[in-house]
């Protein structure tokens, strides 16, 4: 019973840590409203925001498109990280003391953390290269 309680506690901790990774990505993403007057939907409304930004002295419309892509990737990486951590937690809980299954679950968790960290480093480098970014 003690092992089960420890495994559940570690799963909850991993889940909360994953939410901590996703929350900044979700709050940093801009909210784009779709105008009812547009007939092309959300794509036209999102790109319409970038259309007139080439004369503002901040680098042009391509920077706006890069920011949009990075915002979407941040959300995808965050959600995938949380889902991966939850799946690894379930795998760890169901390993039932089997060393090979436990080792595989730990290895997968390590790979997920490395992937999210690599994305964070890439985001930081992009922010450093493009001063007007964000």
mmCIF file of N, CA, C and O in Angstrom, residues 90-130:
data_model
loop_
_atom_site.group_PDB
_atom_site.id
_atom_site.type_symbol
_atom_site.label_atom_id
_atom_site.label_comp_id
_atom_site.label_asym_id
_atom_site.label_seq_id
_atom_site.Cartn_x
_atom_site.Cartn_y
_atom_site.Cartn_z
ATOM 1 N N UNK A 90 1.523 6.882 -15.798
ATOM 2 C CA UNK A 90 0.670 5.685 -15.821
ATOM 3 C C UNK A 90 1.512 4.441 -16.073
ATOM 4 O O UNK A 90 1.316 3.402 -15.439
ATOM 5 N N UNK A 91 2.480 4.547 -16.987
ATOM 6 C CA UNK A 91 3.357 3.407 -17.243
ATOM 7 C C UNK A 91 4.171 3.050 -16.004
ATOM 8 O O UNK A 91 4.390 1.878 -15.706
ATOM 9 N N UNK A 92 4.623 4.059 -15.287
ATOM 10 C CA UNK A 92 5.394 3.814 -14.073
ATOM 11 C C UNK A 92 4.529 3.171 -12.999
ATOM 12 O O UNK A 92 4.978 2.270 -12.293
ATOM 13 N N UNK A 93 3.291 3.644 -12.900
ATOM 14 C CA UNK A 93 2.386 3.059 -11.904
ATOM 15 C C UNK A 93 2.055 1.601 -12.212
ATOM 16 O O UNK A 93 1.887 0.788 -11.308
ATOM 17 N N UNK A 94 1.934 1.281 -13.482
ATOM 18 C CA UNK A 94 1.555 -0.080 -13.868
ATOM 19 C C UNK A 94 2.750 -1.005 -14.039
ATOM 20 O O UNK A 94 2.572 -2.148 -14.446
ATOM 21 N N UNK A 95 3.956 -0.526 -13.745
ATOM 22 C CA UNK A 95 5.137 -1.385 -13.905
ATOM 23 C C UNK A 95 5.185 -2.479 -12.847
ATOM 24 O O UNK A 95 5.835 -3.500 -13.050
ATOM 25 N N UNK A 96 4.519 -2.291 -11.749
ATOM 26 C CA UNK A 96 4.389 -3.260 -10.646
ATOM 27 C C UNK A 96 5.725 -3.897 -10.243
ATOM 28 O O UNK A 96 5.831 -5.108 -10.075
ATOM 29 N N UNK A 97 6.741 -3.065 -10.143
ATOM 30 C CA UNK A 97 8.029 -3.560 -9.670
ATOM 31 C C UNK A 97 8.898 -4.204 -10.727
ATOM 32 O O UNK A 97 10.017 -4.612 -10.438
ATOM 33 N N UNK A 98 8.428 -4.327 -11.937
ATOM 34 C CA UNK A 98 9.216 -4.893 -13.021
ATOM 35 C C UNK A 98 10.320 -3.892 -13.370
ATOM 36 O O UNK A 98 10.041 -2.768 -13.788
ATOM 37 N N UNK A 99 11.569 -4.291 -13.227
ATOM 38 C CA UNK A 99 12.683 -3.365 -13.422
ATOM 39 C C UNK A 99 12.767 -2.834 -14.841
ATOM 40 O O UNK A 99 13.071 -1.662 -15.052
ATOM 41 N N UNK A 100 12.503 -3.670 -15.816
ATOM 42 C CA UNK A 100 12.607 -3.232 -17.210
ATOM 43 C C UNK A 100 11.544 -2.187 -17.542
ATOM 44 O O UNK A 100 11.841 -1.174 -18.170
ATOM 45 N N UNK A 101 10.313 -2.405 -17.098
ATOM 46 C CA UNK A 101 9.251 -1.434 -17.346
ATOM 47 C C UNK A 101 9.524 -0.126 -16.605
ATOM 48 O O UNK A 101 9.281 0.959 -17.137
ATOM 49 N N UNK A 102 10.027 -0.231 -15.383
ATOM 50 C CA UNK A 102 10.360 0.965 -14.618
ATOM 51 C C UNK A 102 11.471 1.749 -15.299
ATOM 52 O O UNK A 102 11.411 2.971 -15.405
ATOM 53 N N UNK A 103 12.483 1.047 -15.788
ATOM 54 C CA UNK A 103 13.595 1.702 -16.487
ATOM 55 C C UNK A 103 13.113 2.379 -17.765
ATOM 56 O O UNK A 103 13.526 3.506 -18.067
ATOM 57 N N UNK A 104 12.222 1.723 -18.503
ATOM 58 C CA UNK A 104 11.681 2.320 -19.728
ATOM 59 C C UNK A 104 10.882 3.584 -19.420
ATOM 60 O O UNK A 104 10.989 4.583 -20.127
ATOM 61 N N UNK A 105 10.080 3.544 -18.360
ATOM 62 C CA UNK A 105 9.284 4.718 -17.992
ATOM 63 C C UNK A 105 10.184 5.872 -17.576
ATOM 64 O O UNK A 105 9.955 7.024 -17.978
ATOM 65 N N UNK A 106 11.219 5.588 -16.809
ATOM 66 C CA UNK A 106 12.147 6.645 -16.400
ATOM 67 C C UNK A 106 12.880 7.222 -17.601
ATOM 68 O O UNK A 106 13.096 8.428 -17.686
ATOM 69 N N UNK A 107 13.256 6.367 -18.533
ATOM 70 C CA UNK A 107 13.960 6.823 -19.743
ATOM 71 C C UNK A 107 13.048 7.724 -20.585
ATOM 72 O O UNK A 107 13.477 8.749 -21.091
ATOM 73 N N UNK A 108 11.795 7.340 -20.706
ATOM 74 C CA UNK A 108 10.854 8.165 -21.471
ATOM 75 C C UNK A 108 10.626 9.518 -20.807
ATOM 76 O O UNK A 108 10.530 10.542 -21.478
ATOM 77 N N UNK A 109 10.534 9.522 -19.487
ATOM 78 C CA UNK A 109 10.385 10.787 -18.765
ATOM 79 C C UNK A 109 11.596 11.680 -19.003
ATOM 80 O O UNK A 109 11.453 12.886 -19.247
ATOM 81 N N UNK A 110 12.784 11.098 -18.962
ATOM 82 C CA UNK A 110 14.001 11.851 -19.236
ATOM 83 C C UNK A 110 13.973 12.431 -20.649
ATOM 84 O O UNK A 110 14.340 13.601 -20.857
ATOM 85 N N UNK A 111 13.534 11.655 -21.626
ATOM 86 C CA UNK A 111 13.470 12.129 -23.009
ATOM 87 C C UNK A 111 12.458 13.264 -23.168
ATOM 88 O O UNK A 111 12.693 14.218 -23.911
ATOM 89 N N UNK A 112 11.333 13.177 -22.467
ATOM 90 C CA UNK A 112 10.338 14.253 -22.531
ATOM 91 C C UNK A 112 10.907 15.538 -21.946
ATOM 92 O O UNK A 112 10.766 16.621 -22.525
ATOM 93 N N UNK A 113 11.574 15.422 -20.807
ATOM 94 C CA UNK A 113 12.155 16.604 -20.178
ATOM 95 C C UNK A 113 13.234 17.212 -21.071
ATOM 96 O O UNK A 113 13.305 18.440 -21.224
ATOM 97 N N UNK A 114 14.057 16.387 -21.701
ATOM 98 C CA UNK A 114 15.082 16.883 -22.622
ATOM 99 C C UNK A 114 14.424 17.586 -23.819
ATOM 100 O O UNK A 114 14.882 18.644 -24.261
ATOM 101 N N UNK A 115 13.353 17.037 -24.340
ATOM 102 C CA UNK A 115 12.666 17.660 -25.473
ATOM 103 C C UNK A 115 12.083 19.018 -25.128
ATOM 104 O O UNK A 115 12.231 19.985 -25.888
ATOM 105 N N UNK A 116 11.439 19.123 -23.983
ATOM 106 C CA UNK A 116 10.870 20.406 -23.566
ATOM 107 C C UNK A 116 11.990 21.408 -23.290
ATOM 108 O O UNK A 116 11.885 22.591 -23.648
ATOM 109 N N UNK A 117 13.079 20.946 -22.680
ATOM 110 C CA UNK A 117 14.210 21.835 -22.413
ATOM 111 C C UNK A 117 14.858 22.307 -23.716
ATOM 112 O O UNK A 117 15.252 23.481 -23.831
ATOM 113 N N UNK A 118 14.961 21.426 -24.701
ATOM 114 C CA UNK A 118 15.521 21.818 -26.000
ATOM 115 C C UNK A 118 14.651 22.875 -26.664
ATOM 116 O O UNK A 118 15.161 23.833 -27.260
ATOM 117 N N UNK A 119 13.343 22.732 -26.561
ATOM 118 C CA UNK A 119 12.455 23.751 -27.119
ATOM 119 C C UNK A 119 12.631 25.072 -26.382
ATOM 120 O O UNK A 119 12.648 26.136 -26.999
ATOM 121 N N UNK A 120 12.778 25.016 -25.063
ATOM 122 C CA UNK A 120 12.966 26.243 -24.289
ATOM 123 C C UNK A 120 14.263 26.947 -24.680
ATOM 124 O O UNK A 120 14.298 28.184 -24.794
ATOM 125 N N UNK A 121 15.319 26.186 -24.924
ATOM 126 C CA UNK A 121 16.586 26.782 -25.363
ATOM 127 C C UNK A 121 16.417 27.396 -26.748
ATOM 128 O O UNK A 121 16.897 28.505 -27.017
ATOM 129 N N UNK A 122 15.733 26.700 -27.643
ATOM 130 C CA UNK A 122 15.474 27.258 -28.973
ATOM 131 C C UNK A 122 14.656 28.536 -28.914
ATOM 132 O O UNK A 122 14.919 29.495 -29.646
ATOM 133 N N UNK A 123 13.685 28.567 -28.028
ATOM 134 C CA UNK A 123 12.867 29.770 -27.845
ATOM 135 C C UNK A 123 13.732 30.918 -27.335
ATOM 136 O O UNK A 123 13.614 32.050 -27.801
ATOM 137 N N UNK A 124 14.605 30.633 -26.382
ATOM 138 C CA UNK A 124 15.484 31.670 -25.839
ATOM 139 C C UNK A 124 16.440 32.200 -26.906
ATOM 140 O O UNK A 124 16.688 33.412 -26.987
ATOM 141 N N UNK A 125 16.978 31.310 -27.737
ATOM 142 C CA UNK A 125 17.877 31.744 -28.816
ATOM 143 C C UNK A 125 17.122 32.608 -29.815
ATOM 144 O O UNK A 125 17.625 33.648 -30.265
ATOM 145 N N UNK A 126 15.903 32.225 -30.158
ATOM 146 C CA UNK A 126 15.106 33.019 -31.087
ATOM 147 C C UNK A 126 14.802 34.394 -30.506
ATOM 148 O O UNK A 126 14.868 35.400 -31.192
ATOM 149 N N UNK A 127 14.490 34.438 -29.223
ATOM 150 C CA UNK A 127 14.214 35.702 -28.571
ATOM 151 C C UNK A 127 15.470 36.572 -28.538
ATOM 152 O O UNK A 127 15.387 37.794 -28.636
ATOM 153 N N UNK A 128 16.641 35.963 -28.410
ATOM 154 C CA UNK A 128 17.896 36.706 -28.401
ATOM 155 C C UNK A 128 18.235 37.214 -29.803
ATOM 156 O O UNK A 128 18.722 38.330 -29.962
ATOM 157 N N UNK A 129 17.965 36.405 -30.834
ATOM 158 C CA UNK A 129 18.278 36.810 -32.201
ATOM 159 C C UNK A 129 17.355 37.886 -32.727
ATOM 160 O O UNK A 129 17.770 38.743 -33.509
ATOM 161 N N UNK A 130 16.098 37.827 -32.342
ATOM 162 C CA UNK A 130 15.119 38.797 -32.809
ATOM 163 C C UNK A 130 14.696 39.680 -31.636
ATOM 164 O O UNK A 130 13.828 39.310 -30.865
#
